[in-house]
Tab-separated table of C-alpha atoms in Angstrom:
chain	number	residue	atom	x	y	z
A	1	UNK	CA	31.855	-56.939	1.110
A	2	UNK	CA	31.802	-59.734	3.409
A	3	UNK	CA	28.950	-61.085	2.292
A	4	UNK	CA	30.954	-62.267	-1.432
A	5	UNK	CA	33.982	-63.330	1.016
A	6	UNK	CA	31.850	-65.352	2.657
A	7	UNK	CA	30.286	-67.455	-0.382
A	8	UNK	CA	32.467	-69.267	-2.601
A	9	UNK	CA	29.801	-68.321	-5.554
A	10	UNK	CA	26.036	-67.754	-5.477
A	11	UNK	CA	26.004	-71.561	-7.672
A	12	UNK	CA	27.975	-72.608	-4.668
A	13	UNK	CA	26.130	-72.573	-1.764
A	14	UNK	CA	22.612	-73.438	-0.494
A	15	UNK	CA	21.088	-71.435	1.628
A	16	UNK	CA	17.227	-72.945	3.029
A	17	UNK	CA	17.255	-76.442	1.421
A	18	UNK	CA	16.402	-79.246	3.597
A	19	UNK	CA	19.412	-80.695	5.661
A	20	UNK	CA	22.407	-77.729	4.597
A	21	UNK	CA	24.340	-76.774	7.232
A	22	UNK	CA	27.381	-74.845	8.114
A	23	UNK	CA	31.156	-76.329	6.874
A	24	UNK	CA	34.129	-75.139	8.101
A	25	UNK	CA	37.549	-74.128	5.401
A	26	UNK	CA	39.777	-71.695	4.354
A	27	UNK	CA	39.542	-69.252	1.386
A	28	UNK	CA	42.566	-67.379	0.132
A	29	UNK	CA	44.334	-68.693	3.628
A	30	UNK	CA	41.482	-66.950	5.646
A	31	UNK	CA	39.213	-68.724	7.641
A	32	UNK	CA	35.574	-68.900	6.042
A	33	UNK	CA	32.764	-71.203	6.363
A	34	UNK	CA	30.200	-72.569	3.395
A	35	UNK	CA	26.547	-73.314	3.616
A	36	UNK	CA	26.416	-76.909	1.979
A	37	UNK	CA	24.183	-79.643	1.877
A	38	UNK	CA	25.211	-82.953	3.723
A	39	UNK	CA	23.166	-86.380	3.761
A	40	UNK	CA	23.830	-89.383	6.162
A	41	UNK	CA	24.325	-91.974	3.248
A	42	UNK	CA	22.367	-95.471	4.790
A	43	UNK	CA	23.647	-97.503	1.908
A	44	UNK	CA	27.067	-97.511	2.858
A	45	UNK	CA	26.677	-95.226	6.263
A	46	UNK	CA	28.850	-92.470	4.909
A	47	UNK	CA	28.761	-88.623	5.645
A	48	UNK	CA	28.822	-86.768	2.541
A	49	UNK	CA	28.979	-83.025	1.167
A	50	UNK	CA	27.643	-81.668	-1.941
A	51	UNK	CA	29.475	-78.886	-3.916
A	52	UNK	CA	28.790	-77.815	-6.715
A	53	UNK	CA	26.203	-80.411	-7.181
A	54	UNK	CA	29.739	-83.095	-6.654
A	55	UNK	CA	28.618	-85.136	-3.402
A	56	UNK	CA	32.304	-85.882	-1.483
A	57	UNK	CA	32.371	-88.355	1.197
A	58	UNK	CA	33.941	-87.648	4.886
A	59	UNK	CA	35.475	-90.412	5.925
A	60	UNK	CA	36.502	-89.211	9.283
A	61	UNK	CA	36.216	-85.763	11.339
A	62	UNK	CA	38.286	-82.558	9.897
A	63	UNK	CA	39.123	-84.647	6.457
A	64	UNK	CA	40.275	-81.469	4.118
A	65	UNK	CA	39.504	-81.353	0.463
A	66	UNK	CA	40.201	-79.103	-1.999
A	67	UNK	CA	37.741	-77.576	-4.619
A	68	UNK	CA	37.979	-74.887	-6.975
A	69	UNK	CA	35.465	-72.179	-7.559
A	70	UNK	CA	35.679	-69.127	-10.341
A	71	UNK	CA	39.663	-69.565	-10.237
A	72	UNK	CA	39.765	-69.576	-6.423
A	73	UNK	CA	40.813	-72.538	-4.022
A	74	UNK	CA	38.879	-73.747	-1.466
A	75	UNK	CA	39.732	-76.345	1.686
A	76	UNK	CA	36.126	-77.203	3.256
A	77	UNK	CA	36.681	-79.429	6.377
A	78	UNK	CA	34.567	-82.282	7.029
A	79	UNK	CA	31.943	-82.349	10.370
A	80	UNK	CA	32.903	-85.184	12.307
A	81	UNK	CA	31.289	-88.147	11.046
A	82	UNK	CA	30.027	-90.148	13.996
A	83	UNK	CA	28.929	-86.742	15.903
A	84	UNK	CA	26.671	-85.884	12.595
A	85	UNK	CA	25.377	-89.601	12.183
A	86	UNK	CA	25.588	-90.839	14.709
A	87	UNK	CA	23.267	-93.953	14.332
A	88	UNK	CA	25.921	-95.028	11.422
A	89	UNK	CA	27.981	-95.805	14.937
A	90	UNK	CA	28.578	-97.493	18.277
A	91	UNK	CA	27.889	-95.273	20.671
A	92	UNK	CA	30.824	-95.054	23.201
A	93	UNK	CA	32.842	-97.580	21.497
A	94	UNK	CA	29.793	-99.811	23.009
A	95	UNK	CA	31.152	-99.503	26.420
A	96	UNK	CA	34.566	-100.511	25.962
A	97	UNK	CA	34.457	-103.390	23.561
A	98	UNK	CA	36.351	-101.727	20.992
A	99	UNK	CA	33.467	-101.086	18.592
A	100	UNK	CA	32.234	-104.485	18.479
A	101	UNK	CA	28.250	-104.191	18.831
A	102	UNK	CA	26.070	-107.588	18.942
């Protein structure tokens, strides 16, 4: 059905938890996408995914990592950082001063 192609495994994703959204990747070399929760990390003002319970950090927009899942491989590609935290950034490269903010 494509309700299982859609979920990696029913362990995998998280469907109604507070701050999960949508994550793009590819299953089996088809596109899919994966319910996951992410958290805007303050301590170190870092995106990050969790998978299987694993948090992974995106370090910038459409990083690609690889997980595994019942024997199948998975690329999940990262939301764009500064669009999904964006207080972790200066907005409009602060007007042209090449990310410098004071």
């Amino acid at each position: 059905s494509s309700a299982a192609f859609l979920k990696i495994s029913g362990a995998n994703e998280e469907f109604g938890v507070p701050n999960s959204r949508c994550v793009s990747g590819r299953k089996s070399g088809l596109k899919t996408a994966l319910c996951v929760p992410i958290a805007c990390v303050v301590a170190d003002k870092s995106l990050r995914i969790r998978v299987d319970g694993i948090w992974t950090e995106c370090e910038y927009a459409n990083q690609k990592f690889k997980i595994s899942s019942e024997g199948v491989d998975i690329t999940l590609t990262c939301p764009d950082p500064v669009r999904t935290c964006p207080t972790f950034y200066c907005h409009r490269d602060c007007l042209g001063t090449n990310g410098v903010c004071n």
